[in-house]
Each structure stands twice: as structure tokens, then as C-alpha cells.
Coordinates of N, CA and C in Angstrom, one line a residue:
M1 N 40.0 -85.2 52.4 CA 39.2 -84.1 52.0 C 39.9 -83.2 51.1
G2 N 39.5 -82.7 50.1 CA 40.1 -82.0 49.3 C 40.7 -80.4 49.6
R3 N 41.6 -79.9 49.2 CA 42.0 -78.6 49.6 C 40.9 -77.5 49.4
S4 N 40.4 -77.4 48.4 CA 39.3 -76.5 48.1 C 38.2 -76.8 49.1
C5 N 37.8 -77.8 49.3 CA 36.8 -78.3 50.4 C 37.1 -77.8 51.7
S6 N 38.4 -78.2 52.2 CA 39.0 -77.7 53.6 C 39.0 -76.1 53.6
T7 N 39.5 -75.5 52.6 CA 39.7 -74.1 52.6 C 38.1 -73.5 52.6
A8 N 37.1 -74.0 51.9 CA 35.8 -73.3 52.0 C 35.2 -73.6 53.5
M9 N 35.5 -74.6 54.1 CA 35.1 -75.0 55.5 C 35.9 -74.0 56.4
L10 N 37.0 -73.8 56.1 CA 37.8 -72.9 57.0 C 37.2 -71.6 57.1
C11 N 36.9 -71.0 55.9 CA 36.5 -69.6 55.7 C 34.9 -69.5 56.3
A12 N 34.2 -70.6 56.1 CA 32.8 -70.6 56.4 C 32.8 -70.4 58.1
M13 N 33.5 -71.5 58.5 CA 33.6 -71.4 60.1 C 33.9 -70.3 60.6
L14 N 35.0 -69.6 60.0 CA 35.5 -68.2 60.6 C 34.4 -67.2 60.6
S15 N 33.7 -67.2 59.5 CA 32.8 -66.1 59.1 C 31.5 -66.4 60.1
C16 N 31.3 -67.5 60.4 CA 29.9 -67.9 61.4 C 30.4 -67.9 62.6
T17 N 31.6 -67.9 63.2 CA 31.6 -68.1 64.6 C 31.1 -66.8 65.4
G18 N 30.7 -66.9 66.4 CA 29.8 -65.8 67.2 C 30.4 -64.6 67.7
S19 N 31.6 -64.7 68.3 CA 32.0 -63.4 69.0 C 33.0 -62.6 68.1
V20 N 33.0 -61.3 68.4 CA 33.7 -60.4 67.7 C 35.1 -60.1 68.3
H21 N 36.0 -60.5 67.4 CA 37.6 -60.6 68.1 C 38.0 -59.2 68.1
G22 N 38.8 -59.1 69.3 CA 39.6 -57.8 69.4 C 38.7 -56.6 69.8
Q23 N 37.6 -57.1 70.4 CA 36.6 -56.1 70.8 C 37.0 -55.4 72.1
T24 N 37.2 -54.0 72.0 CA 37.7 -53.3 73.1 C 36.7 -52.1 73.6
A25 N 36.9 -51.7 74.5 CA 36.1 -50.4 75.3 C 36.3 -49.3 74.2
A26 N 35.1 -48.4 74.0 CA 35.2 -47.5 73.1 C 36.5 -46.6 73.1
N27 N 37.1 -46.3 74.1 CA 38.3 -45.5 74.3 C 39.8 -46.2 74.3
E28 N 39.5 -47.4 74.2 CA 40.8 -48.3 74.0 C 41.1 -48.7 72.8
T29 N 42.5 -48.8 72.3 CA 42.9 -49.1 71.1 C 43.7 -50.3 71.2
P30 N 43.3 -51.5 70.5 CA 43.8 -52.7 70.5 C 45.3 -52.5 69.9
T31 N 46.1 -53.3 70.8 CA 47.6 -53.0 70.3 C 48.4 -54.4 70.4
N32 N 47.8 -55.7 70.3 CA 48.4 -56.9 70.3 C 48.1 -57.8 69.1
L33 N 49.0 -58.4 68.7 CA 48.7 -59.4 67.5 C 49.3 -61.0 68.1
V34 N 48.8 -61.8 67.7 CA 49.2 -63.2 67.9 C 49.3 -63.8 66.4
V35 N 50.3 -64.5 66.5 CA 50.6 -65.2 65.2 C 50.5 -66.8 65.6
T36 N 49.7 -67.6 64.8 CA 49.6 -68.8 65.0 C 49.7 -69.7 63.7
V37 N 50.1 -71.0 63.7 CA 50.1 -71.9 62.6 C 49.0 -72.7 62.6
L38 N 48.5 -73.0 61.4 CA 47.3 -74.0 61.0 C 47.7 -75.0 60.1
G39 N 47.6 -76.1 60.4 CA 48.2 -77.3 59.5 C 49.6 -77.6 59.8
N40 N 50.4 -77.5 59.0 CA 51.7 -78.1 59.0 C 53.1 -77.1 59.0
P41 N 53.0 -75.9 58.9 CA 54.1 -75.3 58.9 C 55.1 -75.4 60.0
A42 N 56.4 -75.0 59.6 CA 57.4 -75.1 60.9 C 57.1 -74.0 61.8
P43 N 57.0 -74.1 63.1 CA 56.8 -73.2 63.9 C 57.8 -72.0 63.8
S44 N 58.8 -72.1 63.3 CA 60.0 -71.1 63.2 C 59.4 -70.1 62.4
I45 N 58.7 -70.4 61.5 CA 58.1 -69.2 60.5 C 57.3 -68.5 61.4
G46 N 56.4 -69.0 62.1 CA 55.5 -68.1 62.9 C 56.2 -67.2 63.9
E47 N 57.3 -67.6 64.6 CA 57.9 -67.0 65.3 C 58.9 -65.9 64.6
K48 N 59.4 -66.0 63.3 CA 59.9 -65.1 62.5 C 58.7 -63.8 62.2
V49 N 57.8 -64.4 61.9 CA 56.6 -63.4 61.4 C 56.4 -62.4 62.7
A50 N 56.2 -63.1 63.8 CA 55.7 -62.3 65.1 C 56.8 -61.3 65.3
W51 N 58.2 -61.8 65.3 CA 59.2 -61.0 65.6 C 59.3 -59.8 64.7
H52 N 59.2 -59.9 63.3 CA 59.4 -58.9 62.3 C 58.2 -57.9 62.6
I53 N 57.1 -58.3 62.7 CA 55.9 -57.4 62.9 C 56.1 -56.6 64.1
A54 N 56.6 -57.1 65.3 CA 57.0 -56.6 66.4 C 58.1 -55.4 66.4
S55 N 59.1 -55.9 65.5 CA 60.1 -55.0 65.3 C 59.9 -53.9 64.3
E56 N 58.8 -54.0 63.4 CA 58.6 -53.0 62.5 C 57.3 -52.0 62.9
C57 N 56.5 -52.5 63.9 CA 55.3 -51.8 64.4 C 55.3 -51.7 65.9
P58 N 54.6 -50.4 66.2 CA 54.7 -50.1 67.6 C 53.5 -51.0 68.3
C59 N 53.6 -52.1 68.2 CA 52.8 -53.1 69.0 C 53.4 -54.5 69.4
S60 N 52.6 -55.0 70.3 CA 53.3 -56.4 70.7 C 52.6 -57.6 69.8
A61 N 53.8 -58.3 69.2 CA 53.3 -59.4 68.4 C 54.0 -60.6 68.9
V62 N 53.2 -61.7 69.4 CA 53.5 -63.0 69.9 C 53.4 -64.3 69.0
F63 N 53.9 -65.0 69.1 CA 53.7 -66.4 68.4 C 53.3 -67.4 69.4
D64 N 52.1 -68.0 68.9 CA 51.5 -68.9 69.8 C 51.7 -70.6 69.2
A65 N 52.4 -71.3 69.8 CA 52.8 -72.4 69.2 C 51.9 -73.7 69.2
R66 N 50.6 -73.3 69.7 CA 49.7 -74.4 69.9 C 49.4 -74.8 68.2
T67 N 50.0 -75.8 67.8 CA 49.7 -76.2 66.4 C 48.9 -77.4 66.4
N68 N 47.8 -77.4 65.9 CA 46.9 -78.6 65.6 C 46.4 -78.9 64.2
S69 N 45.6 -79.9 64.1 CA 45.2 -80.1 62.7 C 44.2 -78.9 62.1
L70 N 44.3 -78.7 60.8 CA 43.8 -77.5 60.3 C 42.3 -77.3 60.6
L71 N 41.5 -78.2 60.5 CA 40.2 -78.1 60.7 C 39.6 -78.1 62.1
R72 N 40.5 -78.8 62.9 CA 40.0 -78.7 64.4 C 40.4 -77.4 65.0
T73 N 41.4 -76.8 64.5 CA 41.8 -75.4 65.1 C 40.9 -74.2 64.6
V74 N 40.3 -74.3 63.6 CA 39.7 -73.0 63.1 C 38.8 -72.5 64.1
E75 N 37.8 -73.0 64.6 CA 37.1 -72.4 65.7 C 37.9 -72.3 67.1
S76 N 38.2 -73.5 67.5 CA 38.8 -73.5 69.0 C 40.0 -72.5 69.1
Q77 N 41.0 -72.7 68.2 CA 42.3 -72.1 68.3 C 42.0 -70.7 68.0
V78 N 41.6 -70.1 66.9 CA 41.3 -68.8 66.4 C 40.5 -68.2 67.6
D79 N 39.4 -68.8 68.2 CA 38.6 -68.1 69.0 C 39.3 -68.0 70.5
A80 N 40.1 -68.9 70.7 CA 40.7 -68.9 71.9 C 41.8 -67.7 72.0
L81 N 42.5 -67.7 70.9 CA 43.6 -66.8 70.8 C 42.8 -65.2 70.7
A82 N 41.7 -65.3 69.9 CA 41.1 -63.9 69.8 C 40.5 -63.2 71.1
Q83 N 40.4 -64.1 72.1 CA 39.8 -63.6 73.4 C 40.9 -62.8 74.0
D84 N 42.1 -63.1 73.9 CA 43.2 -62.3 74.7 C 44.0 -61.5 73.6
H85 N 43.6 -61.4 72.4 CA 44.6 -60.6 71.5 C 43.5 -59.8 70.6
A86 N 44.0 -58.6 70.2 CA 43.2 -57.8 69.3 C 43.2 -58.5 67.9
W87 N 44.3 -58.9 67.5 CA 44.3 -59.5 66.0 C 44.9 -61.0 65.9
V88 N 44.4 -61.7 65.1 CA 45.0 -63.0 64.8 C 45.2 -63.0 63.5
L89 N 46.7 -63.8 63.4 CA 47.2 -63.9 62.0 C 47.5 -65.2 62.0
G90 N 46.7 -66.1 61.0 CA 46.9 -67.6 61.0 C 47.7 -67.9 59.7
L91 N 48.8 -68.8 59.8 CA 49.6 -69.1 58.8 C 49.2 -70.5 58.4
I92 N 48.7 -70.9 57.2 CA 48.0 -72.0 56.8 C 49.0 -72.8 55.9
D93 N 49.4 -74.2 56.3 CA 50.2 -74.9 55.5 C 49.5 -76.3 55.5
S94 N 48.4 -76.3 54.6 CA 47.6 -77.5 54.3 C 48.6 -78.7 53.6
P95 N 48.4 -79.8 53.9 CA 49.3 -80.8 53.3 C 48.7 -81.4 52.1
T96 N 47.5 -80.8 51.7 CA 46.7 -81.4 50.5 C 47.0 -80.8 49.3
G97 N 48.0 -79.6 49.2 CA 48.3 -79.2 48.0 C 48.0 -77.8 47.8
K98 N 48.3 -77.2 46.6 CA 48.2 -75.7 46.1 C 46.6 -75.6 45.7
S99 N 46.4 -74.3 46.1 CA 45.0 -73.8 45.4 C 45.2 -72.3 45.1
A100 N 44.1 -71.8 44.5 CA 44.3 -70.4 44.3 C 44.0 -69.6 45.6
F101 N 43.5 -70.2 46.7 CA 43.3 -69.6 47.9 C 44.6 -68.9 48.4
R102 N 44.4 -67.6 48.6 CA 45.7 -67.1 49.1 C 45.7 -66.5 50.5
G103 N 44.5 -66.5 51.2 CA 44.2 -66.2 52.3 C 42.7 -65.5 52.6
G104 N 42.5 -64.9 53.8 CA 41.3 -64.5 54.0 C 41.3 -63.5 55.1
L105 N 40.5 -62.4 54.9 CA 40.6 -61.4 55.9 C 39.2 -61.3 56.4
F106 N 39.2 -61.2 57.8 CA 37.9 -61.1 58.5 C 38.1 -60.0 59.4
R107 N 38.1 -58.8 58.8 CA 38.5 -57.6 59.6 C 37.7 -57.3 60.8
K108 N 36.4 -57.4 60.7 CA 35.6 -57.1 62.0 C 35.9 -58.2 63.0
R109 N 36.3 -59.3 62.6 CA 36.8 -60.3 63.6 C 38.2 -60.1 64.2
G110 N 39.0 -59.4 63.5 CA 40.3 -59.2 63.6 C 41.2 -60.4 63.3
V111 N 40.6 -61.1 62.3 CA 41.5 -62.4 61.9 C 42.0 -62.2 60.3
A112 N 43.1 -62.6 60.3 CA 43.4 -62.8 58.9 C 44.3 -64.1 58.6
L113 N 43.9 -64.6 57.4 CA 44.6 -66.1 57.2 C 45.4 -65.9 56.2
L114 N 46.5 -66.7 56.0 CA 47.6 -66.5 55.0 C 47.8 -68.1 54.5
D115 N 47.5 -68.2 53.3 CA 48.0 -69.8 52.9 C 49.3 -69.7 52.3
M116 N 50.2 -70.3 53.1 CA 51.7 -70.4 52.7 C 51.9 -71.3 51.3
N117 N 50.9 -72.1 51.0 CA 51.0 -73.0 49.7 C 51.1 -72.0 48.6
S118 N 50.1 -71.0 48.7 CA 50.0 -70.1 47.4 C 51.2 -69.3 47.3
L119 N 52.3 -69.4 48.4 CA 53.5 -68.6 48.1 C 54.7 -69.2 47.7
K120 N 54.5 -70.6 47.5 CA 55.8 -71.4 47.0 C 55.8 -71.0 45.7
D121 N 57.0 -71.1 45.2 CA 57.5 -70.9 43.9 C 57.1 -71.7 42.8
T122 N 56.1 -71.3 42.1 CA 55.7 -72.1 40.9 C 56.7 -72.5 39.9
A123 N 57.5 -71.5 39.5 CA 58.5 -71.8 38.4 C 59.4 -73.0 38.9
A124 N 59.4 -73.5 40.2 CA 60.3 -74.5 40.7 C 59.3 -75.6 41.0
G125 N 58.2 -75.8 40.5 CA 57.2 -76.6 40.5 C 56.6 -76.8 42.0
G126 N 56.6 -75.6 42.6 CA 55.7 -75.4 43.9 C 56.8 -75.8 45.2
S127 N 58.2 -75.7 44.7 CA 59.0 -76.0 45.9 C 59.0 -75.0 46.8
D128 N 59.4 -75.2 47.9 CA 59.2 -74.3 49.1 C 60.8 -74.0 49.7
S129 N 61.6 -73.5 48.7 CA 62.9 -73.2 49.2 C 62.8 -72.2 50.3
S130 N 63.4 -72.6 51.5 CA 63.0 -71.9 52.8 C 63.5 -70.6 52.7
D131 N 64.3 -70.1 52.1 CA 64.7 -68.6 52.2 C 63.6 -67.8 51.4
L132 N 63.3 -68.3 50.3 CA 62.3 -67.8 49.4 C 60.8 -67.9 50.0
L133 N 60.5 -68.7 50.4 CA 59.2 -69.0 51.0 C 59.2 -68.0 52.3
E134 N 60.2 -68.0 53.1 CA 60.1 -67.2 54.3 C 60.0 -65.8 53.9
S135 N 60.9 -65.1 52.9 CA 60.7 -63.9 52.4 C 59.4 -63.5 52.1
R136 N 58.8 -64.4 51.3 CA 57.4 -64.2 50.9 C 56.4 -64.2 51.9
V137 N 56.5 -65.1 52.8 CA 55.6 -65.2 54.1 C 55.7 -63.9 54.8
L138 N 57.0 -63.5 55.1 CA 57.1 -62.3 56.0 C 56.3 -61.0 55.1
K139 N 56.6 -61.0 54.0 CA 55.9 -59.6 53.2 C 54.6 -59.9 53.2
E140 N 53.9 -61.1 53.0 CA 52.5 -61.1 52.8 C 51.8 -61.2 54.3
S141 N 52.4 -61.4 55.3 CA 52.1 -61.4 56.7 C 51.9 -60.0 57.0
M142 N 52.9 -59.1 56.7 CA 52.9 -57.6 56.9 C 51.8 -57.1 56.3
R143 N 51.6 -57.5 55.0 CA 50.5 -56.8 54.1 C 49.1 -57.4 54.9
S144 N 49.0 -58.5 55.4 CA 47.9 -59.0 56.0 C 47.4 -58.2 57.2
F145 N 48.5 -57.9 57.9 CA 48.5 -57.0 59.4 C 47.9 -55.6 58.9
G146 N 48.5 -55.2 57.8 CA 48.1 -53.8 57.3 C 46.6 -53.9 57.2
F147 N 46.2 -54.8 56.4 CA 44.9 -54.9 56.0 C 44.0 -55.0 57.4
L148 N 44.4 -55.8 58.3 CA 43.6 -55.8 59.7 C 43.5 -54.4 60.2
L149 N 44.5 -53.6 60.0 CA 44.5 -52.1 60.5 C 43.7 -51.3 59.7
G150 N 43.2 -51.7 58.6 CA 42.4 -50.9 57.7 C 43.2 -50.3 56.5
L151 N 44.6 -50.6 56.5 CA 45.3 -49.9 55.3 C 44.9 -50.5 54.0
K152 N 44.9 -49.7 52.9 CA 44.6 -50.1 51.6 C 45.9 -50.6 50.8
D153 N 45.6 -51.1 49.5 CA 46.8 -51.4 48.7 C 47.5 -50.1 48.5
C154 N 48.8 -50.2 48.2 CA 49.7 -49.1 48.1 C 50.4 -49.2 46.6
P155 N 50.5 -48.1 45.8 CA 50.9 -48.1 44.6 C 52.6 -48.2 44.5
W156 N 53.3 -48.0 45.6 CA 54.6 -48.1 45.7 C 55.3 -49.4 45.7
P157 N 55.9 -50.1 44.7 CA 56.3 -51.5 44.5 C 57.2 -51.8 45.5
R158 N 57.8 -51.0 46.5 CA 58.8 -51.5 47.4 C 58.0 -51.7 48.8
C159 N 56.6 -51.3 48.9 CA 56.0 -51.4 50.0 C 55.1 -52.8 50.2
C160 N 55.3 -53.2 51.3 CA 54.6 -54.6 51.6 C 53.1 -54.5 51.2
M161 N 52.5 -53.4 51.2 CA 51.1 -53.1 50.9 C 50.7 -53.1 49.4
F162 N 51.8 -53.2 48.6 CA 51.8 -53.2 47.0 C 51.1 -54.6 46.7
P163 N 50.1 -54.7 46.0 CA 49.4 -55.8 45.5 C 50.3 -56.5 44.2
A164 N 51.3 -57.1 44.7 CA 52.3 -57.9 43.7 C 51.2 -58.8 42.8
P165 N 51.2 -58.5 41.5 CA 50.4 -59.4 40.7 C 51.0 -60.7 40.1
N166 N 52.2 -60.8 40.3 CA 53.0 -61.9 39.9 C 54.1 -62.2 40.9
E167 N 54.8 -63.6 40.8 CA 55.7 -63.9 41.8 C 57.2 -63.0 41.4
K168 N 57.4 -62.4 40.4 CA 58.6 -61.5 40.2 C 58.3 -60.4 41.1
D169 N 57.0 -59.8 40.8 CA 57.0 -58.5 41.8 C 56.8 -58.8 43.2
L170 N 56.2 -59.9 43.6 CA 56.2 -60.3 44.9 C 57.7 -60.5 45.6
D171 N 58.6 -61.0 44.8 CA 59.9 -61.2 45.3 C 60.6 -59.9 45.2
A172 N 60.2 -58.8 44.5 CA 61.0 -57.7 44.3 C 60.5 -56.7 45.4
K173 N 59.3 -56.7 45.8 CA 58.8 -55.7 47.0 C 59.4 -56.0 48.2
G174 N 59.3 -55.0 48.9 CA 59.8 -55.0 50.4 C 58.9 -55.7 51.3
R175 N 59.7 -56.0 52.5 CA 58.7 -56.6 53.4 C 58.4 -55.8 54.5
D176 N 58.5 -54.4 54.5 CA 58.1 -53.5 55.5 C 57.2 -52.3 54.9
F177 N 56.5 -51.6 55.6 CA 55.6 -50.5 55.0 C 56.5 -49.4 54.4
C178 N 56.0 -48.6 53.6 CA 56.7 -47.6 53.1 C 56.5 -46.4 54.0
P179 N 57.3 -45.3 53.9 CA 56.9 -44.2 54.9 C 55.4 -43.7 55.1
P180 N 54.8 -43.4 54.1 CA 53.4 -43.1 54.3 C 52.6 -44.0 55.0
C181 N 52.8 -45.3 54.5 CA 52.0 -46.4 55.1 C 52.3 -46.5 56.8
Q182 N 53.8 -46.4 57.0 CA 54.3 -46.7 58.3 C 53.7 -45.5 59.1
V183 N 53.5 -44.3 58.6 CA 52.9 -43.2 59.4 C 51.4 -43.7 59.9
K184 N 50.7 -44.1 58.9 CA 49.3 -44.6 59.1 C 49.1 -45.8 60.4
V185 N 50.2 -46.7 60.1 CA 50.4 -47.7 61.1 C 50.4 -47.3 62.5
D186 N 51.6 -46.3 62.5 CA 51.9 -45.9 63.7 C 50.7 -44.8 64.4
R187 N 50.1 -44.2 63.6 CA 48.8 -43.5 64.0 C 47.8 -44.4 64.7
I188 N 47.5 -45.3 63.8 CA 46.4 -46.3 64.3 C 46.9 -46.9 65.5
L189 N 48.0 -47.4 65.7 CA 48.6 -48.1 66.8 C 48.8 -47.3 68.1
S190 N 49.1 -45.9 68.0 CA 49.2 -45.2 69.0 C 47.8 -44.5 69.5
G191 N 46.8 -44.8 68.8 CA 45.5 -44.3 69.0 C 45.1 -43.0 68.4
E192 N 46.1 -42.4 67.8 CA 45.7 -41.1 67.1 C 44.7 -41.3 66.0
A193 N 44.7 -42.4 65.5 CA 43.6 -42.7 64.3 C 42.8 -44.2 64.8
K194 N 41.9 -44.2 64.1 CA 41.0 -45.6 64.3 C 41.3 -46.6 63.5
A195 N 41.6 -47.9 63.8 CA 41.6 -49.0 63.1 C 40.4 -49.2 62.2
Q196 N 40.3 -49.5 60.9 CA 39.1 -49.8 60.3 C 38.7 -51.0 60.6
R197 N 37.5 -51.4 61.0 CA 37.1 -52.8 61.4 C 35.9 -53.2 60.4

């Protein structure tokens, strides 16, 4: 099955599954994130993403190592994880190659997907130099988590919420929130402000 077809199926299945992820009582603020891998990425990248988010944000972030085939995990793995966690961040590494799909955000469901293939170095023919790829995945994972919380694009080029238009800007931007974005994250996670769903 081609990459664009499997990506379309992935998005369709996630948007059609029944329950609302991360649903909490009216006075309760969700405070945890689970990072999982979909496809074939090395589990260590998921562990590093979870650790980085937990170290930079006042929330718990854990890595779930249940790695399965990409299509089989869409409903079963994401739904199972979302029952116990407010947010799910899926790192996708499909073996079928590179596409324009960079990820997907299903904010109402509390699910973000990040395609690691779209972050590989195109100047090096799509190679996945582990340090460069890890840096890009960390930056875009933080950005995906920010979007799950309701943050918008940030104009500051060093903020992880900056919408880098090319690989040079992606590599130059930081992997953390800028001070104003960090204040928003802290307020949302402390319950002072509501996460946008």
C-alpha cells in the first residue's frame, strides 16, 4: 500500500473513531501526555520526546513502548492510550517513504501525529542523521504539544511554535517555548486557563 494511501487511511480512521480523548470533568484540567510510536521508529526517540516535554512543561509525559504496525495501531493503540491520558502524540515512521504529510492534529480528540519521514534531511537525500532527525523531532513534537494545548504559531524564530518554512529555519529554531508561550503553557497546565479543544 502506498504512503499517501496509508496516510489518508490513518487520518480518516482517527477522525472517525467514536470517543473524545482526554475528556475530563468540567472542573478538571488534563495534565498528562503519552508519546507512542507508529510504524518503525526507534523507541529511544519516543522516550527522548516524552522526557523533553516533561522536563519543559508542568505535566507528566510518558512513553508507551507498544509498537505495532502502522495501520493496526491507529484505532486500537491510540484509542487505548487516550482512555488513560489527556493527550496522545504519535510519532510516525512509515517504511513506505517520504510524503508531504507532516502530521495531523485532532485537537478535540487530544491526538497529534508527527511524520518523522517529513523531517529527514532532504539535502542529504532524505538521510536520517540521528542527531539532526532527533533535534527536528524534538522541536516539532513540542510544537505539536503546543497545538494540542491551543497555542498558535509564534513569530519568534527561536520558539518551537515558530512555523519554520524550510529546513534551514527548522534547524535554527529552538526546541522549547519562548517565554510568552511558556507562560501560556504553564497557565493552561496549572488550570488558570483552559486548553483550547
